[in-house]
mmCIF file of C-alpha atoms and ligand atoms in Angstrom:
data_model
loop_
_atom_site.group_PDB
_atom_site.id
_atom_site.type_symbol
_atom_site.label_atom_id
_atom_site.label_comp_id
_atom_site.label_asym_id
_atom_site.label_seq_id
_atom_site.Cartn_x
_atom_site.Cartn_y
_atom_site.Cartn_z
ATOM 1 C CA MET A 1 0.000 0.000 0.000
ATOM 2 C CA LYS A 2 2.895 2.247 0.780
ATOM 3 C CA GLN A 3 4.261 1.508 -2.643
ATOM 4 C CA GLN A 4 0.899 2.308 -4.223
ATOM 5 C CA LEU A 5 0.775 5.658 -2.458
ATOM 6 C CA GLU A 6 4.284 6.506 -3.605
ATOM 7 C CA THR A 7 3.363 5.624 -7.169
ATOM 8 C CA ILE A 8 0.281 7.818 -7.041
ATOM 9 C CA ARG A 9 2.367 10.672 -5.659
ATOM 10 C CA GLU A 10 4.942 10.362 -8.419
ATOM 11 C CA GLN A 11 2.450 9.958 -11.243
ATOM 12 C CA ALA A 12 0.203 12.753 -10.028
ATOM 13 C CA LYS A 13 3.045 15.245 -9.556
ATOM 14 C CA GLU A 14 4.463 14.390 -12.930
ATOM 15 C CA ALA A 15 1.090 14.693 -14.703
ATOM 16 C CA ILE A 16 0.154 17.910 -12.919
ATOM 17 C CA GLY A 17 3.516 19.454 -13.748
ATOM 18 C CA ARG A 18 2.892 18.973 -17.455
ATOM 19 C CA VAL A 19 -0.625 20.492 -17.488
ATOM 20 C CA SER A 20 -1.150 23.646 -19.564
ATOM 21 C CA ASP A 21 -4.916 23.871 -19.436
ATOM 22 C CA ALA A 22 -7.242 24.582 -16.494
ATOM 23 C CA LYS A 23 -9.773 21.992 -17.578
ATOM 24 C CA VAL A 24 -7.171 19.207 -17.692
ATOM 25 C CA LEU A 25 -5.928 20.281 -14.268
ATOM 26 C CA GLU A 26 -9.405 19.966 -12.839
ATOM 27 C CA ASP A 27 -9.774 16.522 -14.401
ATOM 28 C CA LEU A 28 -6.544 15.455 -12.743
ATOM 29 C CA ARG A 29 -7.708 16.777 -9.385
ATOM 30 C CA VAL A 30 -10.830 14.645 -9.656
ATOM 31 C CA LYS A 31 -8.810 11.672 -10.859
ATOM 32 C CA TYR A 32 -6.493 11.707 -7.812
ATOM 33 C CA LEU A 33 -8.312 13.462 -5.012
ATOM 34 C CA GLY A 34 -12.011 13.165 -5.943
ATOM 35 C CA LYS A 35 -14.524 11.002 -4.082
ATOM 36 C CA LYS A 36 -14.029 8.258 -6.610
ATOM 37 C CA GLY A 37 -10.383 9.115 -7.089
ATOM 38 C CA GLU A 38 -7.322 6.910 -6.743
ATOM 39 C CA LEU A 39 -6.270 8.184 -3.353
ATOM 40 C CA THR A 40 -9.706 7.728 -1.885
ATOM 41 C CA ALA A 41 -9.817 4.210 -3.274
ATOM 42 C CA ILE A 42 -6.687 3.345 -1.362
ATOM 43 C CA LEU A 43 -7.838 4.990 1.825
ATOM 44 C CA LYS A 44 -10.969 2.880 1.678
ATOM 45 C CA GLN A 45 -8.775 -0.177 2.059
ATOM 46 C CA MET A 46 -7.221 1.122 5.274
ATOM 47 C CA GLY A 47 -9.569 -1.071 7.298
ATOM 48 C CA ARG A 48 -7.626 -4.106 6.228
ATOM 49 C CA LEU A 49 -4.409 -2.861 7.803
ATOM 50 C CA SER A 50 -3.077 -3.756 11.160
ATOM 51 C CA ALA A 51 -3.257 -1.289 14.040
ATOM 52 C CA ASP A 52 0.489 -0.664 13.713
ATOM 53 C CA GLU A 53 0.437 0.002 10.011
ATOM 54 C CA ARG A 54 -2.638 2.191 9.980
ATOM 55 C CA PRO A 55 -1.165 5.390 11.478
ATOM 56 C CA VAL A 56 1.954 5.097 9.308
ATOM 57 C CA ILE A 57 -0.016 4.651 6.110
ATOM 58 C CA GLY A 58 -2.522 7.248 7.264
ATOM 59 C CA GLN A 59 0.215 9.797 7.718
ATOM 60 C CA LEU A 60 1.733 8.936 4.360
ATOM 61 C CA ALA A 61 -1.648 9.226 2.680
ATOM 62 C CA ASN A 62 -2.077 12.692 4.185
ATOM 63 C CA GLU A 63 1.357 13.673 2.966
ATOM 64 C CA VAL A 64 0.588 12.444 -0.529
ATOM 65 C CA ARG A 65 -2.706 14.349 -0.543
ATOM 66 C CA GLY A 66 -0.886 17.468 0.664
ATOM 67 C CA ASP A 67 1.769 17.107 -2.031
ATOM 68 C CA ILE A 68 -0.794 16.658 -4.774
ATOM 69 C CA GLU A 69 -2.797 19.623 -3.548
ATOM 70 C CA GLN A 70 0.338 21.722 -3.502
ATOM 71 C CA ALA A 71 1.270 20.625 -7.008
ATOM 72 C CA ILE A 72 -2.218 21.546 -8.209
ATOM 73 C CA ALA A 73 -2.042 24.931 -6.502
ATOM 74 C CA ALA A 74 1.378 25.626 -8.034
ATOM 75 C CA THR A 75 0.233 24.685 -11.534
ATOM 76 C CA ASN A 76 -2.930 26.703 -11.065
ATOM 77 C CA GLU A 77 -0.830 29.733 -10.197
ATOM 78 C CA LYS A 78 1.329 29.174 -13.251
ATOM 79 C CA LEU A 79 -1.718 28.904 -15.507
ATOM 80 C CA LYS A 80 -3.219 32.089 -14.096
ATOM 81 C CA GLU A 81 -0.012 33.992 -14.707
ATOM 82 C CA ARG A 82 0.193 32.702 -18.251
ATOM 83 C CA MET A 83 -3.441 33.718 -18.903
ATOM 84 C CA LEU A 84 -2.818 37.210 -17.586
ATOM 85 C CA GLU A 85 0.247 37.528 -19.764
ATOM 86 C CA GLU A 86 -1.676 36.454 -22.834
ATOM 87 C CA LYS A 87 -4.506 38.812 -22.033
ATOM 88 C CA LEU A 88 -2.120 41.725 -21.646
ATOM 89 C CA LYS A 89 -0.416 40.810 -24.893
ATOM 90 C CA SER A 90 -3.687 40.633 -26.815
ATOM 91 C CA GLU A 91 -4.892 43.926 -25.406
ATOM 92 C CA THR A 92 -1.736 45.889 -26.072
ATOM 93 C CA ILE A 93 -2.414 49.204 -27.802
ATOM 94 C CA ASP A 94 0.007 50.280 -30.462
ATOM 95 C CA VAL A 95 0.059 54.016 -29.908
ATOM 96 C CA THR A 96 2.098 54.511 -33.066
ATOM 97 C CA MET A 97 -0.673 53.075 -35.258
ATOM 98 C CA PRO A 98 -2.386 55.696 -37.467
ATOM 99 C CA GLY A 99 -5.831 56.661 -36.152
ATOM 100 C CA ARG A 100 -9.138 56.218 -37.918
ATOM 101 C CA ARG A 101 -10.004 59.459 -39.659
ATOM 102 C CA THR A 102 -13.317 61.097 -38.833
ATOM 103 C CA MET A 103 -14.868 63.007 -41.678
ATOM 104 C CA VAL A 104 -15.792 66.515 -40.650
ATOM 105 C CA GLY A 105 -18.392 68.324 -42.708
ATOM 106 C CA LYS A 106 -18.256 71.983 -43.574
ATOM 107 C CA LYS A 107 -20.466 74.739 -44.816
ATOM 108 C CA HIS A 108 -21.697 74.803 -48.377
ATOM 109 C CA PRO A 109 -19.751 77.375 -50.466
ATOM 110 C CA LEU A 110 -22.933 79.432 -50.897
ATOM 111 C CA PHE A 111 -23.297 79.757 -47.152
ATOM 112 C CA GLN A 112 -19.607 80.384 -46.557
ATOM 113 C CA VAL A 113 -19.875 83.449 -48.767
ATOM 114 C CA LEU A 114 -23.253 84.398 -47.261
ATOM 115 C CA ASP A 115 -21.565 84.402 -43.844
ATOM 116 C CA GLU A 116 -18.949 86.807 -45.198
ATOM 117 C CA ILE A 117 -21.591 89.081 -46.692
ATOM 118 C CA GLU A 118 -23.562 89.098 -43.438
ATOM 119 C CA GLU A 119 -20.387 89.989 -41.521
ATOM 120 C CA ILE A 120 -19.727 92.919 -43.853
ATOM 121 C CA PHE A 121 -23.206 94.385 -43.381
ATOM 122 C CA LEU A 122 -23.331 93.658 -39.661
ATOM 123 C CA GLY A 123 -20.089 95.638 -39.466
ATOM 124 C CA MET A 124 -21.890 98.586 -41.075
ATOM 125 C CA GLY A 125 -24.663 98.515 -38.481
ATOM 126 C CA PHE A 126 -27.216 96.428 -40.387
ATOM 127 C CA SER A 127 -29.211 93.691 -38.687
ATOM 128 C CA ILE A 128 -30.560 90.522 -40.244
ATOM 129 C CA ALA A 129 -34.272 89.925 -40.892
ATOM 130 C CA GLU A 130 -35.630 86.647 -42.172
ATOM 131 C CA GLY A 131 -39.035 85.995 -43.654
ATOM 132 C CA PRO A 132 -41.290 83.362 -45.178
ATOM 133 C CA GLU A 133 -40.573 81.591 -48.463
ATOM 134 C CA VAL A 134 -44.279 80.941 -48.942
ATOM 135 C CA GLU A 135 -45.445 84.506 -49.336
ATOM 136 C CA LEU A 136 -48.599 86.468 -49.972
ATOM 137 C CA ASP A 137 -48.970 87.831 -53.497
ATOM 138 C CA TYR A 138 -49.501 91.181 -51.782
ATOM 139 C CA TYR A 139 -45.981 91.272 -50.288
ATOM 140 C CA ASN A 140 -44.207 89.640 -53.195
ATOM 141 C CA PHE A 141 -45.782 91.848 -55.894
ATOM 142 C CA GLU A 142 -48.625 94.216 -55.020
ATOM 143 C CA ALA A 143 -46.985 96.193 -52.218
ATOM 144 C CA LEU A 144 -43.817 96.432 -54.315
ATOM 145 C CA ASN A 145 -45.719 98.368 -56.949
ATOM 146 C CA ILE A 146 -46.161 95.308 -59.177
ATOM 147 C CA PRO A 147 -49.941 95.062 -59.733
ATOM 148 C CA LYS A 148 -51.597 92.023 -61.331
ATOM 149 C CA ASP A 149 -51.170 93.259 -64.911
ATOM 150 C CA HIS A 150 -47.560 94.446 -64.543
ATOM 151 C CA PRO A 151 -45.098 93.008 -67.105
ATOM 152 C CA ALA A 152 -42.548 92.343 -64.314
ATOM 153 C CA ARG A 153 -44.777 89.432 -63.329
ATOM 154 C CA ASP A 154 -43.890 87.671 -66.592
ATOM 155 C CA THR A 155 -40.184 87.575 -65.821
ATOM 156 C CA GLN A 156 -40.915 86.441 -62.283
ATOM 157 C CA ASP A 157 -43.417 83.689 -62.917
ATOM 158 C CA THR A 158 -43.542 81.421 -59.919
ATOM 159 C CA PHE A 159 -45.362 78.602 -58.197
ATOM 160 C CA TYR A 160 -48.820 79.612 -57.019
ATOM 161 C CA ILE A 161 -50.236 77.897 -53.945
ATOM 162 C CA ASP A 162 -53.501 79.727 -54.704
ATOM 163 C CA ASP A 163 -54.367 83.110 -56.228
ATOM 164 C CA ASN A 164 -53.014 84.988 -53.231
ATOM 165 C CA VAL A 165 -50.161 82.785 -52.059
ATOM 166 C CA VAL A 166 -46.929 82.228 -53.971
ATOM 167 C CA LEU A 167 -43.427 80.896 -53.459
ATOM 168 C CA ARG A 168 -41.624 84.240 -53.259
ATOM 169 C CA THR A 169 -39.713 85.217 -56.401
ATOM 170 C CA GLN A 170 -37.450 87.670 -54.609
ATOM 171 C CA THR A 171 -36.439 88.709 -51.104
ATOM 172 C CA SER A 172 -37.872 92.193 -51.736
ATOM 173 C CA PRO A 173 -41.173 91.382 -49.918
ATOM 174 C CA MET A 174 -39.084 91.551 -46.748
ATOM 175 C CA GLN A 175 -38.767 95.298 -47.356
ATOM 176 C CA ILE A 176 -42.527 95.583 -46.876
ATOM 177 C CA ARG A 177 -42.694 93.225 -43.901
ATOM 178 C CA VAL A 178 -39.953 95.156 -42.090
ATOM 179 C CA MET A 179 -41.368 98.598 -42.878
ATOM 180 C CA GLU A 180 -44.846 97.536 -41.710
ATOM 181 C CA LYS A 181 -43.457 96.430 -38.346
ATOM 182 C CA GLN A 182 -40.636 98.817 -37.675
ATOM 183 C CA ALA A 183 -40.478 102.613 -37.695
ATOM 184 C CA PRO A 184 -37.371 104.228 -39.229
ATOM 185 C CA PRO A 185 -34.435 104.268 -38.820
ATOM 186 C CA ILE A 186 -34.288 100.891 -40.597
ATOM 187 C CA ARG A 187 -31.086 99.177 -41.632
ATOM 188 C CA ILE A 188 -31.522 95.502 -42.488
ATOM 189 C CA ILE A 189 -30.379 92.795 -44.842
ATOM 190 C CA SER A 190 -32.547 89.771 -45.500
ATOM 191 C CA PRO A 191 -30.995 86.676 -47.027
ATOM 192 C CA GLY A 192 -33.073 83.730 -48.174
ATOM 193 C CA ARG A 193 -34.283 81.263 -50.735
ATOM 194 C CA VAL A 194 -36.418 82.390 -53.677
ATOM 195 C CA TYR A 195 -38.311 80.532 -56.416
ATOM 196 C CA ARG A 196 -39.114 81.033 -60.072
ATOM 197 C CA SER A 197 -40.553 78.660 -62.617
ATOM 198 C CA ASP A 198 -37.351 78.569 -64.635
ATOM 199 C CA THR A 199 -35.965 75.533 -66.375
ATOM 200 C CA VAL A 200 -32.654 74.302 -64.995
ATOM 201 C CA ASP A 201 -29.558 75.173 -67.021
ATOM 202 C CA ALA A 202 -26.043 76.475 -66.365
ATOM 203 C CA THR A 203 -27.311 79.876 -65.199
ATOM 204 C CA HIS A 204 -30.904 79.163 -64.097
ATOM 205 C CA SER A 205 -32.458 77.245 -61.261
ATOM 206 C CA PRO A 206 -36.040 77.244 -59.978
ATOM 207 C CA VAL A 207 -34.575 77.697 -56.493
ATOM 208 C CA PHE A 208 -31.845 80.186 -55.700
ATOM 209 C CA HIS A 209 -30.795 82.696 -53.057
ATOM 210 C CA GLN A 210 -30.976 86.446 -52.748
ATOM 211 C CA ILE A 211 -29.877 88.979 -50.187
ATOM 212 C CA GLU A 212 -32.075 92.020 -49.812
ATOM 213 C CA GLY A 213 -30.897 95.256 -48.273
ATOM 214 C CA LEU A 214 -33.003 98.153 -46.977
ATOM 215 C CA VAL A 215 -32.133 101.448 -45.328
ATOM 216 C CA VAL A 216 -34.808 104.002 -44.409
ATOM 217 C CA ASP A 217 -34.132 107.159 -42.436
ATOM 218 C CA LYS A 218 -34.333 110.933 -42.662
ATOM 219 C CA GLY A 219 -32.171 112.374 -45.415
ATOM 220 C CA VAL A 220 -30.978 109.109 -47.014
ATOM 221 C CA THR A 221 -29.710 109.798 -50.527
ATOM 222 C CA MET A 222 -28.316 108.006 -53.553
ATOM 223 C CA ALA A 223 -24.857 108.941 -52.233
ATOM 224 C CA ASP A 224 -25.492 106.724 -49.204
ATOM 225 C CA LEU A 225 -26.492 103.884 -51.521
ATOM 226 C CA LYS A 226 -23.319 104.323 -53.578
ATOM 227 C CA GLY A 227 -21.062 104.581 -50.547
ATOM 228 C CA THR A 228 -22.583 101.551 -48.849
ATOM 229 C CA LEU A 229 -22.311 99.345 -51.928
ATOM 230 C CA GLU A 230 -18.798 100.545 -52.675
ATOM 231 C CA ILE A 231 -17.637 99.574 -49.203
ATOM 232 C CA PHE A 232 -19.447 96.255 -49.557
ATOM 233 C CA ALA A 233 -17.734 95.520 -52.909
ATOM 234 C CA LYS A 234 -14.292 96.392 -51.549
ATOM 235 C CA ARG A 235 -14.760 94.234 -48.467
ATOM 236 C CA LEU A 236 -15.978 91.267 -50.519
ATOM 237 C CA TYR A 237 -13.729 91.486 -53.574
ATOM 238 C CA GLY A 238 -10.693 93.405 -52.277
ATOM 239 C CA GLU A 239 -9.648 97.040 -51.882
ATOM 240 C CA ASP A 240 -9.015 97.560 -55.601
ATOM 241 C CA ALA A 241 -12.568 96.530 -56.517
ATOM 242 C CA GLN A 242 -14.427 99.147 -58.540
ATOM 243 C CA ILE A 243 -18.152 99.428 -59.142
ATOM 244 C CA ARG A 244 -20.317 101.430 -61.504
ATOM 245 C CA PHE A 245 -23.995 102.299 -61.469
ATOM 246 C CA ARG A 246 -25.994 101.756 -64.626
ATOM 247 C CA PRO A 247 -29.536 103.184 -64.930
ATOM 248 C CA HIS A 248 -32.218 100.531 -64.876
ATOM 249 C CA HIS A 249 -35.849 100.053 -63.969
ATOM 250 C CA PHE A 250 -37.396 98.318 -60.984
ATOM 251 C CA PRO A 251 -41.034 98.982 -60.090
ATOM 252 C CA PHE A 252 -40.305 99.496 -56.387
ATOM 253 C CA THR A 253 -37.357 101.892 -56.639
ATOM 254 C CA GLU A 254 -37.043 105.310 -58.298
ATOM 255 C CA PRO A 255 -34.477 106.020 -59.562
ATOM 256 C CA SER A 256 -33.142 102.492 -60.035
ATOM 257 C CA ALA A 257 -29.743 101.208 -61.022
ATOM 258 C CA GLU A 258 -27.945 98.010 -61.687
ATOM 259 C CA VAL A 259 -24.516 97.790 -60.158
ATOM 260 C CA ASP A 260 -21.588 96.261 -62.001
ATOM 261 C CA ILE A 261 -18.203 95.362 -60.634
ATOM 262 C CA MET A 262 -15.102 95.804 -62.771
ATOM 263 C CA CYS A 263 -14.131 92.379 -64.092
ATOM 264 C CA PHE A 264 -11.442 91.036 -61.798
ATOM 265 C CA ALA A 265 -10.064 88.775 -64.515
ATOM 266 C CA CYS A 266 -9.306 91.480 -67.114
ATOM 267 C CA HIS A 267 -9.662 94.702 -65.066
ATOM 268 C CA GLY A 268 -12.040 96.292 -67.526
ATOM 269 C CA GLU A 269 -10.325 95.166 -70.747
ATOM 270 C CA GLY A 270 -13.014 92.658 -71.700
ATOM 271 C CA CYS A 271 -12.506 88.906 -71.523
ATOM 272 C CA ARG A 272 -14.390 85.628 -71.548
ATOM 273 C CA LEU A 273 -15.488 85.853 -67.890
ATOM 274 C CA CYS A 274 -17.198 89.239 -68.436
ATOM 275 C CA LYS A 275 -18.224 88.345 -72.009
ATOM 276 C CA GLY A 276 -16.135 91.203 -73.398
ATOM 277 C CA GLU A 277 -17.892 93.836 -71.262
ATOM 278 C CA GLY A 278 -15.118 94.590 -68.798
ATOM 279 C CA TRP A 279 -17.856 94.795 -66.134
ATOM 280 C CA ILE A 280 -19.990 92.182 -64.394
ATOM 281 C CA GLU A 281 -23.456 92.874 -63.014
ATOM 282 C CA ILE A 282 -23.774 91.958 -59.318
ATOM 283 C CA LEU A 283 -26.990 93.525 -58.057
ATOM 284 C CA GLY A 284 -30.081 95.666 -58.516
ATOM 285 C CA SER A 285 -30.708 98.743 -56.411
ATOM 286 C CA GLY A 286 -32.406 102.098 -56.125
ATOM 287 C CA MET A 287 -34.142 104.652 -53.942
ATOM 288 C CA VAL A 288 -37.255 103.200 -52.354
ATOM 289 C CA HIS A 289 -40.300 104.348 -54.387
ATOM 290 C CA PRO A 290 -42.447 106.895 -52.479
ATOM 291 C CA LYS A 291 -45.505 104.770 -53.226
ATOM 292 C CA VAL A 292 -43.884 101.802 -51.493
ATOM 293 C CA LEU A 293 -42.977 103.917 -48.446
ATOM 294 C CA SER A 294 -46.453 105.403 -48.060
ATOM 295 C CA GLY A 295 -48.024 101.962 -48.603
ATOM 296 C CA CYS A 296 -46.201 100.889 -45.442
ATOM 297 C CA GLY A 297 -47.311 103.949 -43.499
ATOM 298 C CA ILE A 298 -43.994 105.789 -43.815
ATOM 299 C CA ASP A 299 -44.265 109.416 -44.928
ATOM 300 C CA PRO A 300 -42.093 109.878 -48.052
ATOM 301 C CA GLU A 301 -41.913 113.605 -47.340
ATOM 302 C CA GLU A 302 -40.171 112.908 -44.058
ATOM 303 C CA TYR A 303 -38.220 109.763 -44.848
ATOM 304 C CA SER A 304 -36.312 108.345 -47.757
ATOM 305 C CA GLY A 305 -34.491 105.090 -48.269
ATOM 306 C CA PHE A 306 -32.482 102.885 -50.549
ATOM 307 C CA ALA A 307 -32.755 99.199 -51.308
ATOM 308 C CA PHE A 308 -30.699 96.619 -53.101
ATOM 309 C CA GLY A 309 -30.946 92.958 -53.963
ATOM 310 C CA LEU A 310 -28.173 90.597 -54.924
ATOM 311 C CA GLY A 311 -28.136 87.048 -56.183
ATOM 312 C CA LEU A 312 -25.962 84.867 -53.989
ATOM 313 C CA GLU A 313 -25.248 82.175 -56.601
ATOM 314 C CA ARG A 314 -24.052 84.782 -59.059
ATOM 315 C CA ILE A 315 -21.712 86.346 -56.537
ATOM 316 C CA VAL A 316 -20.220 82.999 -55.549
ATOM 317 C CA MET A 317 -19.892 81.892 -59.191
ATOM 318 C CA ARG A 318 -18.006 85.037 -60.008
ATOM 319 C CA ARG A 319 -15.887 84.817 -56.932
ATOM 320 C CA TYR A 320 -14.648 81.304 -57.715
ATOM 321 C CA ASN A 321 -15.085 81.353 -61.495
ATOM 322 C CA ILE A 322 -17.697 78.587 -61.378
ATOM 323 C CA GLN A 323 -19.272 78.127 -64.789
ATOM 324 C CA ASP A 324 -22.306 76.010 -63.955
ATOM 325 C CA LEU A 325 -24.874 76.863 -61.291
ATOM 326 C CA ARG A 326 -26.082 73.263 -61.089
ATOM 327 C CA LEU A 327 -22.879 72.329 -59.251
ATOM 328 C CA PHE A 328 -24.243 74.091 -56.164
ATOM 329 C CA PHE A 329 -27.206 71.769 -55.925
ATOM 330 C CA GLU A 330 -25.826 68.415 -57.012
ATOM 331 C CA ASN A 331 -24.058 67.730 -53.717
ATOM 332 C CA ASP A 332 -21.023 66.192 -55.380
ATOM 333 C CA LEU A 333 -18.300 66.096 -52.727
ATOM 334 C CA ARG A 334 -15.585 66.429 -55.371
ATOM 335 C CA PHE A 335 -16.975 69.901 -56.017
ATOM 336 C CA LEU A 336 -17.959 70.868 -52.478
ATOM 337 C CA ASP A 337 -14.628 69.751 -50.974
ATOM 338 C CA GLN A 338 -12.789 72.425 -52.927
ATOM 339 C CA PHE A 339 -14.113 75.255 -50.781
HETATM 340 N N1 LIG B 1 -35.765 91.942 -56.389
HETATM 341 C C1 LIG B 1 -35.055 92.269 -57.609
HETATM 342 C C2 LIG B 1 -34.940 91.011 -58.482
HETATM 343 O O1 LIG B 1 -35.103 89.946 -58.004
HETATM 344 C C3 LIG B 1 -33.684 92.781 -57.263
HETATM 345 C C4 LIG B 1 -33.731 94.148 -56.661
HETATM 346 C C5 LIG B 1 -33.623 95.275 -57.449
HETATM 347 C C6 LIG B 1 -33.885 94.331 -55.303
HETATM 348 C C7 LIG B 1 -33.655 96.530 -56.924
HETATM 349 C C8 LIG B 1 -33.917 95.598 -54.750
HETATM 350 C C9 LIG B 1 -33.805 96.685 -55.586
HETATM 351 O O2 LIG B 1 -34.069 95.825 -53.456
HETATM 352 O O3 LIG B 1 -33.848 97.953 -55.063
HETATM 353 O O4 LIG B 1 -34.680 91.166 -59.646
#
């Protein structure tokens, strides 16, 4: 029996020493120390021993059990260490590895330039007024001195919700809305989306953007209009920018003018960008018509004002020499990423 115990001790220690897997270790524990294990089997035969032998074998059996338990504990420790090492290795972070790039969006070129324009006018003491895109016929046409039979309605055909409600064709109705609400002095710009039933091509879109300007106060003259727009042009296009006023007609201003900027490609010589003109039209403007003022309850004898309206797409196209307006609306990142 002593021999058997020694054999178990040797075999168990040897087997446990070689284990590299927790499951196998547990199996071995059961095999040697479990209720139906080898050691227990031997201990069950202790009854057959003499009274002299029993304590000797008993002590040996305890020793063997202790040794096996110790061997198991040692291997267990080893396995745990190895597992920790492997875990650490697999979770190592390589701080030199390139990161995953996050795509950051940015403003549409139209709105980048709109921001600049707003800054320029805010700097001159203007504030910003915004109004509805679905507009009453009254504000979009009637109050701007464009009655039902006026030819200007032909060039500004639009989408009618019903006889009295339209998608606005211009930001000019904001002149009326502001003057109805606010007593002079008035100094506002009003940017926004406008609509016309135009067919899409390189220079036309049924949806585009305008920026309206309106100043009403005592003693406002054409000189104020010229000075304001000159400063605006220089801020937007650079100090050497030059503008000229060309007589024109708008129903809601009198006198009216279109404003051209000297072509920045050829400096007035005439080239492809300005179609040989040397000048490029950037906006419409004029002195607010007395009829429009009095229609809003402002006495034209006491107050005068100027107004202007510019097309945002046009300004941005000229700024970046973009030949096709459709690029603004197609959302092609290869285009948009360039700004
Ligand atoms: N609303 C005009 C258009 O869309 C542009 C315009 C011209 C606006 C003269 C004005 C102005 O305020 O005074 O063609």
